[in-house]
Amino acid sequence: MTAKRSQWQPELDPLPAPDIAITPEITESECRICEATIAGLDGRYSCGVCGWSNHWSEGHRPLPGADADPDAPHDNLLEGVEAQA
């Protein structure tokens, strides 16, 4: 006896659209002080040879705000502390 396969297709709920993930891009440049080849994320560099680093505003895209940091404390650490006079 052979069993027939069911032609029934389950009803599937559509998946929600995925969030657009912004991932950092690894970029390379030359150190402005010692000319070593350096790599950074999104145009933000720090040289391991001489210690030079470019300003944070020189990156290729804006930095996320503090509210986007999942590790940021969300409570007031001084709450309940009385002012010393």
mmCIF file of N, CA and C in Angstrom, residues 9-13:
data_model
loop_
_atom_site.group_PDB
_atom_site.id
_atom_site.type_symbol
_atom_site.label_atom_id
_atom_site.label_comp_id
_atom_site.label_asym_id
_atom_site.label_seq_id
_atom_site.Cartn_x
_atom_site.Cartn_y
_atom_site.Cartn_z
ATOM 1 N N GLN A 9 -0.959 22.906 1.538
ATOM 2 C CA GLN A 9 0.138 23.810 1.856
ATOM 3 C C GLN A 9 -0.241 24.596 3.108
ATOM 4 N N PRO A 10 0.636 24.668 4.085
ATOM 5 C CA PRO A 10 0.318 25.416 5.304
ATOM 6 C C PRO A 10 0.193 26.906 5.004
ATOM 7 N N GLU A 11 -0.663 27.559 5.764
ATOM 8 C CA GLU A 11 -0.796 29.005 5.632
ATOM 9 C C GLU A 11 0.343 29.652 6.415
ATOM 10 N N LEU A 12 1.091 30.462 5.737
ATOM 11 C CA LEU A 12 2.243 31.105 6.361
ATOM 12 C C LEU A 12 1.975 32.587 6.548
ATOM 13 N N ASP A 13 2.274 33.068 7.741
ATOM 14 C CA ASP A 13 2.192 34.503 7.978
ATOM 15 C C ASP A 13 3.416 35.146 7.335
#
